C-alpha positions as protocol buffer text, in pm:
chain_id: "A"
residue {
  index: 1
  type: UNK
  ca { x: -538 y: -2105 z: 3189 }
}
residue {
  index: 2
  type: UNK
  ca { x: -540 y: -2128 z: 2797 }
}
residue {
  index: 3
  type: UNK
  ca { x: -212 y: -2308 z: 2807 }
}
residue {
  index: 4
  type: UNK
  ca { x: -379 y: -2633 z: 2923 }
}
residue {
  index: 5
  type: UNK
  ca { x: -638 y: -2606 z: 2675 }
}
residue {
  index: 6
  type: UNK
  ca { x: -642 y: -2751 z: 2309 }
}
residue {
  index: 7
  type: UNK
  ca { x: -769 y: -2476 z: 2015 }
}
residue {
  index: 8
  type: UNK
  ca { x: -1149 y: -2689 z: 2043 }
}
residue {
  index: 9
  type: UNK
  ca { x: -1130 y: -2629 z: 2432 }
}
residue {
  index: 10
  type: UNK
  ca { x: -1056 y: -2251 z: 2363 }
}
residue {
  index: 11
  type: UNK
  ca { x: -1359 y: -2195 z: 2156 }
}
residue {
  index: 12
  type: UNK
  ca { x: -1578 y: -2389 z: 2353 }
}
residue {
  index: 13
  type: UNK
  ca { x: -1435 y: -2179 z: 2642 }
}
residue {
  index: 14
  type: UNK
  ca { x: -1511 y: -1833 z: 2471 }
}
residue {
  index: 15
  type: UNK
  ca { x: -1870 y: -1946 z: 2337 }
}
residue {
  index: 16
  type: UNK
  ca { x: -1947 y: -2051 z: 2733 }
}
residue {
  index: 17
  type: UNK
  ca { x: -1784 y: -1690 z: 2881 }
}
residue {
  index: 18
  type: UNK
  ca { x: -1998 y: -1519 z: 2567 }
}
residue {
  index: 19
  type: UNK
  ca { x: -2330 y: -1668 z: 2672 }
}
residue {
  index: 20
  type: UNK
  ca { x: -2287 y: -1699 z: 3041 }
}
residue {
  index: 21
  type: UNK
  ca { x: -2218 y: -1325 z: 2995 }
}
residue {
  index: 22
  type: UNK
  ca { x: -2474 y: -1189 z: 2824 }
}
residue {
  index: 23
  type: UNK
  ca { x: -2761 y: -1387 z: 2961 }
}
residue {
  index: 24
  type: UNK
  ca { x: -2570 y: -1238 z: 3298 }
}
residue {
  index: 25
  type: UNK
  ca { x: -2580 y: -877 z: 3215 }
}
residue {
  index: 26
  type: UNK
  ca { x: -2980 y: -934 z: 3095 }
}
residue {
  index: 27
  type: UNK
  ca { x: -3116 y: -1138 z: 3376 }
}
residue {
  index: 28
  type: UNK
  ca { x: -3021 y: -779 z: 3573 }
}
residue {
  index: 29
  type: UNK
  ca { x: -3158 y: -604 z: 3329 }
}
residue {
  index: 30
  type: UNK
  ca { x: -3486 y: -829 z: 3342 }
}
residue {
  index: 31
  type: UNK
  ca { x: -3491 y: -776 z: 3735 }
}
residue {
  index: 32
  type: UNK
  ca { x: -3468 y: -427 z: 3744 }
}
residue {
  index: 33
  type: UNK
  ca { x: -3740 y: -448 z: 3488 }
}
residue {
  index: 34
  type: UNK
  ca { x: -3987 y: -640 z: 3650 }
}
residue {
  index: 35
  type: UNK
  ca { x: -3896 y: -415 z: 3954 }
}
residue {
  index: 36
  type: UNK
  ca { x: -4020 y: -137 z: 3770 }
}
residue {
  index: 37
  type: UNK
  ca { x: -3670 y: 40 z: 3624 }
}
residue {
  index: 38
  type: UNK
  ca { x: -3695 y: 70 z: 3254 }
}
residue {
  index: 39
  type: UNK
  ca { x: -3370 y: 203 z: 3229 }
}
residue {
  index: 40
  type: UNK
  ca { x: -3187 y: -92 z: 3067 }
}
residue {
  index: 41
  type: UNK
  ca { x: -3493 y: -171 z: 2848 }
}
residue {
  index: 42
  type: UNK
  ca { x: -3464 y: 216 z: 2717 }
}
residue {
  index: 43
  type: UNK
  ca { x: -3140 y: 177 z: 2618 }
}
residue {
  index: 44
  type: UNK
  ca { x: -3169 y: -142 z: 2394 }
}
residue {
  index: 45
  type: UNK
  ca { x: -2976 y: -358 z: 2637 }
}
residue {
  index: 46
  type: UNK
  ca { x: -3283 y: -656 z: 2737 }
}
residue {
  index: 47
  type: UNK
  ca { x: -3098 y: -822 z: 2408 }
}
residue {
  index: 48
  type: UNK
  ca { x: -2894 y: -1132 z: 2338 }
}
residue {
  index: 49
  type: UNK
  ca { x: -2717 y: -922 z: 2061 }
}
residue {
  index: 50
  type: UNK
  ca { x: -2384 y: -988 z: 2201 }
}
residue {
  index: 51
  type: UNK
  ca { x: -2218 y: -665 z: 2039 }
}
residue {
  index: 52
  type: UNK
  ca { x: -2460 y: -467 z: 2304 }
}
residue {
  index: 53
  type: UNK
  ca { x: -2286 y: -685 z: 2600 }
}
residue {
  index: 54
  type: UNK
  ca { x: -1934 y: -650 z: 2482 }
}
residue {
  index: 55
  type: UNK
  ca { x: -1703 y: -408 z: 2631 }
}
residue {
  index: 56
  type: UNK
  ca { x: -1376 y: -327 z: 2460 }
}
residue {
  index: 57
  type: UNK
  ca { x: -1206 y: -198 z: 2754 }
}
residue {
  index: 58
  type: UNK
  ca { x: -1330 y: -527 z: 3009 }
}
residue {
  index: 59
  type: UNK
  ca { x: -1386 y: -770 z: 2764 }
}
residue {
  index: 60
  type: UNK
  ca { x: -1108 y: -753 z: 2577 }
}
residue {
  index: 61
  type: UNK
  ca { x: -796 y: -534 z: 2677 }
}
residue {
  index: 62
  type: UNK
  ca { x: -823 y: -615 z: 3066 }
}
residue {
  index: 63
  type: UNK
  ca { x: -809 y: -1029 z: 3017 }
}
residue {
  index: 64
  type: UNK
  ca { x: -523 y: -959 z: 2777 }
}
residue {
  index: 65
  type: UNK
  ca { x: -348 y: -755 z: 3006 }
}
residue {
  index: 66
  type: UNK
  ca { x: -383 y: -983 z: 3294 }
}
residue {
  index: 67
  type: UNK
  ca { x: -235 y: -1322 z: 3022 }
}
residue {
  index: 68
  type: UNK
  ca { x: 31 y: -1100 z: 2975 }
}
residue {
  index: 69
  type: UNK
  ca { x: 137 y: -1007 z: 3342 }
}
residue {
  index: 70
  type: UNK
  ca { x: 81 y: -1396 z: 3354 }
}
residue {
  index: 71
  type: UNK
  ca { x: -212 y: -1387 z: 3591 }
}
residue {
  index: 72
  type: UNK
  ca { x: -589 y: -1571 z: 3528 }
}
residue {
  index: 73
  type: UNK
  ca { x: -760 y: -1330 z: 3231 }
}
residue {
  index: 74
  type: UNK
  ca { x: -1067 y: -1212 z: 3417 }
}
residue {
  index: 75
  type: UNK
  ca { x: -1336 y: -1112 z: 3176 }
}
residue {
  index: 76
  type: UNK
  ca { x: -1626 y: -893 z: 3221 }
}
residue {
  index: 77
  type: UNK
  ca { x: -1961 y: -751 z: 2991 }
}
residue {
  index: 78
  type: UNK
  ca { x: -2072 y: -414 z: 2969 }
}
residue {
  index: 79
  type: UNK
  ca { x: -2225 y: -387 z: 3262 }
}
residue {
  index: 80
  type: UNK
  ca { x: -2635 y: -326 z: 3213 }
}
residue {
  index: 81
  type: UNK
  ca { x: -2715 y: -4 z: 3363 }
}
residue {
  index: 82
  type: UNK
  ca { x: -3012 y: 48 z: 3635 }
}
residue {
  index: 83
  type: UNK
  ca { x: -3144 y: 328 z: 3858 }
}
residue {
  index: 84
  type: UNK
  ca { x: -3167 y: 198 z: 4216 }
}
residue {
  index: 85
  type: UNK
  ca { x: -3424 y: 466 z: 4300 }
}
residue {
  index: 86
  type: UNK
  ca { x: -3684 y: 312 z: 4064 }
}
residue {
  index: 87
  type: UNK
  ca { x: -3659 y: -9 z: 4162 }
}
residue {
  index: 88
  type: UNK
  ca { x: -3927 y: -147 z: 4424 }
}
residue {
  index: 89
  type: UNK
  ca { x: -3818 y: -261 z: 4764 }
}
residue {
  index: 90
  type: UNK
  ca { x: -3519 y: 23 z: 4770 }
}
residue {
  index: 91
  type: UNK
  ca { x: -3224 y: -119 z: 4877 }
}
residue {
  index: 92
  type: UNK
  ca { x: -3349 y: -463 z: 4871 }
}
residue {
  index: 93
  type: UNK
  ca { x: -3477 y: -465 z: 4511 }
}
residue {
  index: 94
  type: UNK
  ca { x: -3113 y: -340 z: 4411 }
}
residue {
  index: 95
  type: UNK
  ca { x: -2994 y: -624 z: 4589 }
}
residue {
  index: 96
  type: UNK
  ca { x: -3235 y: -821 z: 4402 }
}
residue {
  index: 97
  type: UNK
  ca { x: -3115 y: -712 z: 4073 }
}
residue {
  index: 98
  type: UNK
  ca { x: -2785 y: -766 z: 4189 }
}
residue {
  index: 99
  type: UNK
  ca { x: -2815 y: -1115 z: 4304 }
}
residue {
  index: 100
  type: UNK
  ca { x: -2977 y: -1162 z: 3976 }
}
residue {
  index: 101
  type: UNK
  ca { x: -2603 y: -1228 z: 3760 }
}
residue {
  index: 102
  type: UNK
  ca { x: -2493 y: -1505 z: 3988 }
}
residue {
  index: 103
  type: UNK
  ca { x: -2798 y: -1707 z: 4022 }
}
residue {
  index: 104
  type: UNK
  ca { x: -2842 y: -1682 z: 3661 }
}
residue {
  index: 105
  type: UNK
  ca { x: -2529 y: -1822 z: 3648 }
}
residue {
  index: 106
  type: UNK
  ca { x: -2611 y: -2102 z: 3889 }
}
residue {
  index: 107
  type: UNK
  ca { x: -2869 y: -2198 z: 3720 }
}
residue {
  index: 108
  type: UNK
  ca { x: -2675 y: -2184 z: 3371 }
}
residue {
  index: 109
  type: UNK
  ca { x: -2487 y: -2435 z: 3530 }
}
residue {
  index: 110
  type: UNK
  ca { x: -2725 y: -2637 z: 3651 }
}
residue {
  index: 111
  type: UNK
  ca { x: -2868 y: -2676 z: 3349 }
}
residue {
  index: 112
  type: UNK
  ca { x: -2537 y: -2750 z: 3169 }
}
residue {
  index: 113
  type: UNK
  ca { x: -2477 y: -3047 z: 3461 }
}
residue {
  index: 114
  type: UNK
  ca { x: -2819 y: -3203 z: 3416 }
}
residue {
  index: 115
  type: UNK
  ca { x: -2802 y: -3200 z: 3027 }
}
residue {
  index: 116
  type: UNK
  ca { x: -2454 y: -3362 z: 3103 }
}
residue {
  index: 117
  type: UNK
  ca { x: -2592 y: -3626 z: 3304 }
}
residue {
  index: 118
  type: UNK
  ca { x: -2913 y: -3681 z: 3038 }
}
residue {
  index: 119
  type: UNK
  ca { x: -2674 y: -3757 z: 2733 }
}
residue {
  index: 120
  type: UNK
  ca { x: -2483 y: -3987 z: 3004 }
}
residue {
  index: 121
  type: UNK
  ca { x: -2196 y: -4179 z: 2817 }
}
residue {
  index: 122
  type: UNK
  ca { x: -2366 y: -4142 z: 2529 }
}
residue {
  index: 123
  type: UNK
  ca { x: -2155 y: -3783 z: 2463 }
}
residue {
  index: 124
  type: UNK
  ca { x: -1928 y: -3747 z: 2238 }
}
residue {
  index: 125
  type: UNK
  ca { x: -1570 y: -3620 z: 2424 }
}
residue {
  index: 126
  type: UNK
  ca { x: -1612 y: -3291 z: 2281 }
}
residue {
  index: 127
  type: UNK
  ca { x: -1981 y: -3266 z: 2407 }
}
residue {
  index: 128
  type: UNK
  ca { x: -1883 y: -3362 z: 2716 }
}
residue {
  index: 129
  type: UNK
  ca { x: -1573 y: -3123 z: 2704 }
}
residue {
  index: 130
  type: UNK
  ca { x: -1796 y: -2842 z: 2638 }
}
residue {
  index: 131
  type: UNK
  ca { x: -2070 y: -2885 z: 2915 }
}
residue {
  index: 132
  type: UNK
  ca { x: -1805 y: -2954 z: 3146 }
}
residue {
  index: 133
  type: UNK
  ca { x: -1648 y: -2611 z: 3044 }
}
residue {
  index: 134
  type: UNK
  ca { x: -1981 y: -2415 z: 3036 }
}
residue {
  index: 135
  type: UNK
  ca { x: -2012 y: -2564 z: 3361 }
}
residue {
  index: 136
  type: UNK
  ca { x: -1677 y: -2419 z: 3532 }
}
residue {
  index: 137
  type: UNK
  ca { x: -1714 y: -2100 z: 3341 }
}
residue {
  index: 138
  type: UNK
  ca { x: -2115 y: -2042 z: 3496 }
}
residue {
  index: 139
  type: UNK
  ca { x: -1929 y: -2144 z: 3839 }
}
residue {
  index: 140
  type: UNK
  ca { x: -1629 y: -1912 z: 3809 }
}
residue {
  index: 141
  type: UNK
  ca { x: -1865 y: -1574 z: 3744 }
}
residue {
  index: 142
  type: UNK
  ca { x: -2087 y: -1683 z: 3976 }
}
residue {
  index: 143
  type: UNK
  ca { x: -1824 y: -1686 z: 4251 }
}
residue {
  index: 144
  type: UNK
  ca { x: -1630 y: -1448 z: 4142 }
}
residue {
  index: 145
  type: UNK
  ca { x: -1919 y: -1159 z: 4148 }
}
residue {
  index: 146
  type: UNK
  ca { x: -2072 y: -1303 z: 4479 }
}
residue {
  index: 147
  type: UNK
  ca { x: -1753 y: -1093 z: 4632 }
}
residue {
  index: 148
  type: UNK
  ca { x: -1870 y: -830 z: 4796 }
}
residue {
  index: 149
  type: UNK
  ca { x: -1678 y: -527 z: 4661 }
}
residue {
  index: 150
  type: UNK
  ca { x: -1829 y: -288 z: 4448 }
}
residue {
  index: 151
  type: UNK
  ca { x: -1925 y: -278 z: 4164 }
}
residue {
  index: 152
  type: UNK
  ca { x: -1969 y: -658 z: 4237 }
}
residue {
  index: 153
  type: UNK
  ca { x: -2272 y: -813 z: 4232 }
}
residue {
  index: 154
  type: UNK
  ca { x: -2242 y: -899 z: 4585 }
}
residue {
  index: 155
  type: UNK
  ca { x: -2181 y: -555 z: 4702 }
}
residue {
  index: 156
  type: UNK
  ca { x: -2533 y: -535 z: 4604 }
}
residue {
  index: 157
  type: UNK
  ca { x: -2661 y: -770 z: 4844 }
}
residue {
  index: 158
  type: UNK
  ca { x: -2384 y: -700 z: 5121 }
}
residue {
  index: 159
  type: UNK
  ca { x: -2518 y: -271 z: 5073 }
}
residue {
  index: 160
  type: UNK
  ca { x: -2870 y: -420 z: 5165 }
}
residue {
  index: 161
  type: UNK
  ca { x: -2818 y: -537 z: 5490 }
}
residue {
  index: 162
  type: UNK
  ca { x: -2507 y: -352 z: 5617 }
}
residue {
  index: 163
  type: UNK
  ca { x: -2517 y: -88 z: 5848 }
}
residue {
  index: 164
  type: UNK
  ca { x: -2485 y: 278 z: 5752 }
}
residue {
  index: 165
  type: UNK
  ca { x: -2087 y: 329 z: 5813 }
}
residue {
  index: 166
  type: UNK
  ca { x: -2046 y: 66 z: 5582 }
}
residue {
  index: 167
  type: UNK
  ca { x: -2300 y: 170 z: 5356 }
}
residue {
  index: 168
  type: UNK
  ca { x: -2094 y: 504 z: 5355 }
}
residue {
  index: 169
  type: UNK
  ca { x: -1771 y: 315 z: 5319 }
}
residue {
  index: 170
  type: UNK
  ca { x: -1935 y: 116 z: 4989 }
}
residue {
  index: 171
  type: UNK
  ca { x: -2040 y: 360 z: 4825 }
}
residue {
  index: 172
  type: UNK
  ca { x: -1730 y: 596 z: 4851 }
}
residue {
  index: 173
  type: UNK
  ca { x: -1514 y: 270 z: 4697 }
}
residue {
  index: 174
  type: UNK
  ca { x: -1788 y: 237 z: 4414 }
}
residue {
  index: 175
  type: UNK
  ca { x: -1719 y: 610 z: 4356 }
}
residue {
  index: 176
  type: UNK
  ca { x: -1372 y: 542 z: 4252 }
}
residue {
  index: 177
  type: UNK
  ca { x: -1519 y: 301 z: 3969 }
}
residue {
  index: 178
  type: UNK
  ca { x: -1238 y: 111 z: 3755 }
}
residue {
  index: 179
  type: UNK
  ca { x: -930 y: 161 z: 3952 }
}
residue {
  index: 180
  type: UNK
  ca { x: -1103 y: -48 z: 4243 }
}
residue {
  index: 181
  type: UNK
  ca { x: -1177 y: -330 z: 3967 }
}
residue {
  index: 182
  type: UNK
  ca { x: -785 y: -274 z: 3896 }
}
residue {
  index: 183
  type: UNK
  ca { x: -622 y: -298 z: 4261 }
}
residue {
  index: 184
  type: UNK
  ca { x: -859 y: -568 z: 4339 }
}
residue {
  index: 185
  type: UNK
  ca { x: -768 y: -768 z: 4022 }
}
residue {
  index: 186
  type: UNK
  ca { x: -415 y: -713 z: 4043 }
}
residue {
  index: 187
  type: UNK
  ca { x: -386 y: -688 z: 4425 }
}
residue {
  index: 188
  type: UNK
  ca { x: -652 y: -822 z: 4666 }
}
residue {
  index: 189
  type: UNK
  ca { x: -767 y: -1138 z: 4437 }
}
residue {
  index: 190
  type: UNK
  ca { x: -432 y: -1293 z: 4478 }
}
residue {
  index: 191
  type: UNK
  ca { x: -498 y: -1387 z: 4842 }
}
residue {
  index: 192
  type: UNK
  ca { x: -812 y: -1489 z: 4791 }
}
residue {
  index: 193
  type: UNK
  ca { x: -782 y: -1689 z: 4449 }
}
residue {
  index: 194
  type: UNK
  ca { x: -681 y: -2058 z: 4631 }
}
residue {
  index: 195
  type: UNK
  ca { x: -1030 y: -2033 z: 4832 }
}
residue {
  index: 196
  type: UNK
  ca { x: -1192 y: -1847 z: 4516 }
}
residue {
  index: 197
  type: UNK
  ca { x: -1069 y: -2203 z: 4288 }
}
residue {
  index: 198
  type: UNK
  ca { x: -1166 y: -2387 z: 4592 }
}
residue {
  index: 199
  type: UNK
  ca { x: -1524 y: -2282 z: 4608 }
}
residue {
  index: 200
  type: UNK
  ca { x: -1544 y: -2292 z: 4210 }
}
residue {
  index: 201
  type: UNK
  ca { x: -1451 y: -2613 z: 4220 }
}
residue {
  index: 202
  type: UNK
  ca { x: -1655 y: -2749 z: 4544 }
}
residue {
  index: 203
  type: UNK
  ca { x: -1979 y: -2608 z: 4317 }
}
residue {
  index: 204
  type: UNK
  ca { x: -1865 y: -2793 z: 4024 }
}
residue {
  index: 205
  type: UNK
  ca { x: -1848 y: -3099 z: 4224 }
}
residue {
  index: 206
  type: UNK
  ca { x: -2143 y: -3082 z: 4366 }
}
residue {
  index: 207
  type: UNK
  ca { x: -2351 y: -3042 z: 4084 }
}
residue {
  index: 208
  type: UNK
  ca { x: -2146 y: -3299 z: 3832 }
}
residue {
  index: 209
  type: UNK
  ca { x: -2282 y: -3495 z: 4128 }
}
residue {
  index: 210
  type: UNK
  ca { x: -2651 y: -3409 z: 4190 }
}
């Protein structure tokens, strides 16, 4: 990935991961919130202080690991802790919360496209370089965390409406907590990463085109 990018492109990659990140992690901390679950607001994480987002085991070591083994770096925030009991709506408000990240992300993006198409050809290339990255990046974590395995955000969503067994099943693989971000990473994503870049870029498309 960073091979094909110029030093410029590399910091206007990391400043897009940083903010589509933390506004990420908060927007589920805002939704729990508003769904009555205080927990992330007791522990000082409803903040754009990115040193409360960053993770030195996810954000860090695990994207360097994966450049090394010469896969795509996958990065990842400290994620913002909530109580699924407190929330309204049980199941559904968790899903809520989790559903939060990605269209937070979706809307980062669209934001990013129709700035993009306001400036016009008026942009500078590096301008234009850097919406067009903070466009991809908002598209990638969206996509990536609409998977549904846990801790995903889309095992969120998918726990809502799935039957018990499966519920069961979920919550047992959620149990095991980092290895299954591990073996999927390093196992299950790389059959799924052409129609992952597909959809990422199918997304992009459509709103550089909207």
């Amino acid at each position: 990935m960073f091979t094909n990018f110029s030093p410029t492109e590399i910091v206007f990659f990391l400043v897009s991961l940083l903010i589509a990140m933390i506004i990420h992690e908060v927007m589920h901390g805002v939704t729990a919130y508003w769904l009555g679950d205080t927990t992330a607001a007791d522990m000082g994480r409803l903040t754009l202080n990115p040193f409360k987002h960053i993770d030195g085991l996810t954000t860090i070591l695990l994207p360097l690991l994966l450049v090394l083994f010469g896969l795509p770096p996958i990065f990842a925030a400290k994620p913002v802790p909530f109580n699924p009991a407190k929330v309204k709506f049980g199941e559904y408000g968790a899903a809520l919360v989790g559903a939060a990240g990605p269209i937070t992300n979706f809307l980062l993006a669209l934001i990013g496209s129709i700035i993009l198409h306001i400036i016009g050809g008026g942009a500078s290339v590096e301008v234009y370089n850097f919406f067009i990255i903070f466009i991809e990046v908002n598209v990638a974590l969206m996509v990536f965390n609409l998977i549904p395995i846990p801790p995903l955000d889309g095992s969120r969503v998918l726990y809502a409406i799935a039957p018990e067994p499966v519920q069961e099943v979920m919550a047992k693989i959620e149990s095991m907590g980092f290895l299954v971000m591990i073996g999927f990473i390093f196992i299950i994503f790389q059959f799924i990463a052409t129609p992952f870049a597909n959809m990422e870029i199918s997304v992009v498309n459509f709103l550089l085109s909207i």
